[in-house]
Amino acid sequence: MTIKQPTNENENLDASNGWLRGLRVYLVASILLHGVWETLQLPLYTIWYHEPWSKQLFAVIHCTLGDAMIAALSLLIVLSLAATSDWPSRGFAGTAWITVFLGLIYTIYSEWMNVNVRGTWAYAASMPTLPGLGTGLSPLLQWIAVPLMAFGMTQYILDLRRGRGSR
């Protein structure tokens, strides 16, 4: 019996290891990028003008952790319902787009609920909003840009790991 040795040791990553690596890279990238976005968009909320820096810092951390949970849950839902055993090697783009869509839908709901119903937070006058919905444009853009950047970073890092990085 002959055991075939892989020509490249990174070539033989098993599916579960690929999934785990993909999840880890995506979540770390997502948390870092959401933290930056939350910090940069703070002046678009009234907390920037009316609360001390300690409450602002708490809000950024709290919202970043919430974003991390939304990102993780959105991806896990898509992976559990639609991904194949060889994700992220195959089906990466479709998984990414559906994950972005789920995050975006939840964000529209959450912004509406927390701004219009609960009054948990409020937009500053400088926050552009969507007509009809009244949802802030910055959080909507966040849930398009950040996941796409995090998936892009994930793909890049996984390609480097497999020895297929760009030249």
CSV table of C-alpha atoms in Angstrom, one decimal:
chain,number,residue,atom,x,y,z
A,1,MET,CA,0.0,0.0,0.0
A,2,THR,CA,1.4,3.3,-1.1
A,3,ILE,CA,0.5,6.6,0.6
A,4,LYS,CA,0.5,9.5,-1.8
A,5,GLN,CA,2.3,12.5,-0.3
A,6,PRO,CA,0.9,15.9,-1.3
A,7,THR,CA,3.2,17.9,-3.6
A,8,ASN,CA,2.6,21.0,-1.5
A,9,GLU,CA,1.9,20.5,2.3
A,10,ASN,CA,-0.7,23.3,2.1
A,11,GLU,CA,-2.5,21.6,-0.7
A,12,ASN,CA,-3.9,18.9,1.6
A,13,LEU,CA,-5.9,21.1,4.0
A,14,ASP,CA,-9.0,19.1,5.0
A,15,ALA,CA,-12.4,20.6,4.8
A,16,SER,CA,-13.0,21.1,8.5
A,17,ASN,CA,-9.7,22.9,8.9
A,18,GLY,CA,-10.6,25.2,5.9
A,19,TRP,CA,-13.9,26.0,7.5
A,20,LEU,CA,-12.3,26.8,10.8
A,21,ARG,CA,-9.6,28.9,9.3
A,22,GLY,CA,-12.1,30.8,7.2
A,23,LEU,CA,-14.4,31.5,10.1
A,24,ARG,CA,-11.5,32.7,12.3
A,25,VAL,CA,-10.0,35.0,9.7
A,26,TYR,CA,-13.4,36.4,8.8
A,27,LEU,CA,-14.4,37.1,12.4
A,28,VAL,CA,-11.1,38.7,13.4
A,29,ALA,CA,-11.1,40.9,10.3
A,30,SER,CA,-14.8,41.7,10.8
A,31,ILE,CA,-14.3,42.7,14.5
A,32,LEU,CA,-11.3,45.0,13.7
A,33,LEU,CA,-13.0,46.6,10.7
A,34,HIS,CA,-16.3,47.1,12.6
A,35,GLY,CA,-14.4,48.7,15.5
A,36,VAL,CA,-12.8,51.2,13.1
A,37,TRP,CA,-16.1,52.0,11.4
A,38,GLU,CA,-18.0,52.4,14.7
A,39,THR,CA,-15.3,54.8,15.9
A,40,LEU,CA,-15.4,56.8,12.7
A,41,GLN,CA,-19.2,57.1,12.5
A,42,LEU,CA,-19.6,58.2,16.1
A,43,PRO,CA,-20.0,61.9,15.2
A,44,LEU,CA,-23.1,60.9,13.2
A,45,TYR,CA,-24.9,60.0,16.5
A,46,THR,CA,-26.0,62.4,19.2
A,47,ILE,CA,-23.8,60.6,21.8
A,48,TRP,CA,-20.8,62.3,20.2
A,49,TYR,CA,-22.2,65.7,21.2
A,50,HIS,CA,-23.9,65.0,24.5
A,51,GLU,CA,-22.0,62.3,26.4
A,52,PRO,CA,-18.5,62.0,28.0
A,53,TRP,CA,-15.7,60.1,26.2
A,54,SER,CA,-16.2,57.2,28.6
A,55,LYS,CA,-19.8,56.6,27.4
A,56,GLN,CA,-18.6,57.0,23.9
A,57,LEU,CA,-15.9,54.4,24.4
A,58,PHE,CA,-18.4,52.0,25.9
A,59,ALA,CA,-20.8,52.6,23.0
A,60,VAL,CA,-18.0,51.8,20.5
A,61,ILE,CA,-17.0,48.6,22.3
A,62,HIS,CA,-20.7,47.6,22.8
A,63,CYS,CA,-21.6,48.2,19.2
A,64,THR,CA,-18.5,46.5,17.9
A,65,LEU,CA,-19.3,43.4,19.9
A,66,GLY,CA,-22.9,43.5,18.6
A,67,ASP,CA,-21.5,43.8,15.1
A,68,ALA,CA,-19.3,40.8,15.8
A,69,MET,CA,-22.3,38.7,16.9
A,70,ILE,CA,-24.3,39.8,13.8
A,71,ALA,CA,-21.4,38.9,11.5
A,72,ALA,CA,-20.8,35.6,13.1
A,73,LEU,CA,-24.5,34.6,13.2
A,74,SER,CA,-25.1,35.7,9.6
A,75,LEU,CA,-22.1,33.7,8.3
A,76,LEU,CA,-23.0,30.6,10.4
A,77,ILE,CA,-26.6,30.7,9.1
A,78,VAL,CA,-25.4,30.8,5.5
A,79,LEU,CA,-22.7,28.1,6.1
A,80,SER,CA,-25.1,25.8,7.9
A,81,LEU,CA,-27.8,26.1,5.2
A,82,ALA,CA,-26.0,26.5,2.0
A,83,ALA,CA,-22.2,25.8,2.1
A,84,THR,CA,-20.6,22.7,0.9
A,85,SER,CA,-18.0,20.7,2.8
A,86,ASP,CA,-15.2,22.3,0.8
A,87,TRP,CA,-16.0,25.9,1.8
A,88,PRO,CA,-14.1,28.3,1.6
A,89,SER,CA,-12.3,26.7,-1.4
A,90,ARG,CA,-15.6,26.6,-3.3
A,91,GLY,CA,-18.7,28.8,-2.9
A,92,PHE,CA,-16.9,31.6,-1.2
A,93,ALA,CA,-18.4,34.5,-3.2
A,94,GLY,CA,-22.0,33.3,-2.9
A,95,THR,CA,-21.6,32.7,0.9
A,96,ALA,CA,-20.1,36.2,1.2
A,97,TRP,CA,-23.0,37.9,-0.7
A,98,ILE,CA,-25.7,36.1,1.2
A,99,THR,CA,-24.0,36.9,4.5
A,100,VAL,CA,-23.8,40.6,3.6
A,101,PHE,CA,-27.5,40.5,2.7
A,102,LEU,CA,-28.5,38.9,6.1
A,103,GLY,CA,-26.4,41.5,8.0
A,104,LEU,CA,-27.9,44.3,6.0
A,105,ILE,CA,-31.5,43.1,6.7
A,106,TYR,CA,-30.8,42.8,10.4
A,107,THR,CA,-29.2,46.2,10.4
A,108,ILE,CA,-32.3,47.9,8.8
A,109,TYR,CA,-34.5,46.2,11.5
A,110,SER,CA,-32.1,47.1,14.4
A,111,GLU,CA,-31.6,50.7,13.4
A,112,TRP,CA,-35.4,51.2,13.0
A,113,MET,CA,-36.1,49.5,16.3
A,114,ASN,CA,-33.4,51.3,18.3
A,115,VAL,CA,-33.9,54.7,16.8
A,116,ASN,CA,-37.6,54.9,16.2
A,117,VAL,CA,-39.2,52.5,18.7
A,118,ARG,CA,-36.9,52.1,21.7
A,119,GLY,CA,-35.0,55.4,21.4
A,120,THR,CA,-31.8,53.6,22.5
A,121,TRP,CA,-29.7,55.9,20.3
A,122,ALA,CA,-30.4,58.8,18.1
A,123,TYR,CA,-28.9,60.2,14.9
A,124,ALA,CA,-27.2,63.5,14.8
A,125,ALA,CA,-28.5,66.0,12.2
A,126,SER,CA,-25.4,65.2,10.1
A,127,MET,CA,-26.5,61.5,9.6
A,128,PRO,CA,-27.9,61.0,6.1
A,129,THR,CA,-31.0,58.8,6.2
A,130,LEU,CA,-32.9,56.8,3.6
A,131,PRO,CA,-36.2,58.3,2.6
A,132,GLY,CA,-39.2,56.3,3.9
A,133,LEU,CA,-37.2,54.1,6.2
A,134,GLY,CA,-35.3,56.8,8.0
A,135,THR,CA,-32.4,54.4,8.5
A,136,GLY,CA,-29.0,55.9,8.7
A,137,LEU,CA,-26.9,55.6,5.6
A,138,SER,CA,-23.7,55.1,7.5
A,139,PRO,CA,-24.8,51.8,9.3
A,140,LEU,CA,-26.2,50.6,5.9
A,141,LEU,CA,-22.9,51.3,4.2
A,142,GLN,CA,-21.1,49.7,7.1
A,143,TRP,CA,-23.0,46.4,6.6
A,144,ILE,CA,-22.0,46.4,2.9
A,145,ALA,CA,-18.5,47.6,3.1
A,146,VAL,CA,-17.2,45.9,6.2
A,147,PRO,CA,-18.3,42.4,5.5
A,148,LEU,CA,-17.0,42.7,1.9
A,149,MET,CA,-13.7,43.9,3.1
A,150,ALA,CA,-13.5,41.2,5.8
A,151,PHE,CA,-14.3,38.5,3.2
A,152,GLY,CA,-11.7,40.0,0.8
A,153,MET,CA,-9.1,39.9,3.6
A,154,THR,CA,-10.2,36.3,4.4
A,155,GLN,CA,-9.8,35.3,0.7
A,156,TYR,CA,-6.4,37.0,0.5
A,157,ILE,CA,-5.1,35.4,3.7
A,158,LEU,CA,-6.4,31.9,2.8
A,159,ASP,CA,-4.8,32.2,-0.7
A,160,LEU,CA,-1.5,33.2,0.9
A,161,ARG,CA,-1.8,30.1,3.2
A,162,ARG,CA,-2.4,27.9,0.2
A,163,GLY,CA,0.5,29.4,-1.6
A,164,ARG,CA,-1.6,31.2,-4.2
A,165,GLY,CA,-1.0,34.8,-3.1
A,166,SER,CA,-0.8,37.6,-5.6
A,167,ARG,CA,2.6,38.4,-7.0
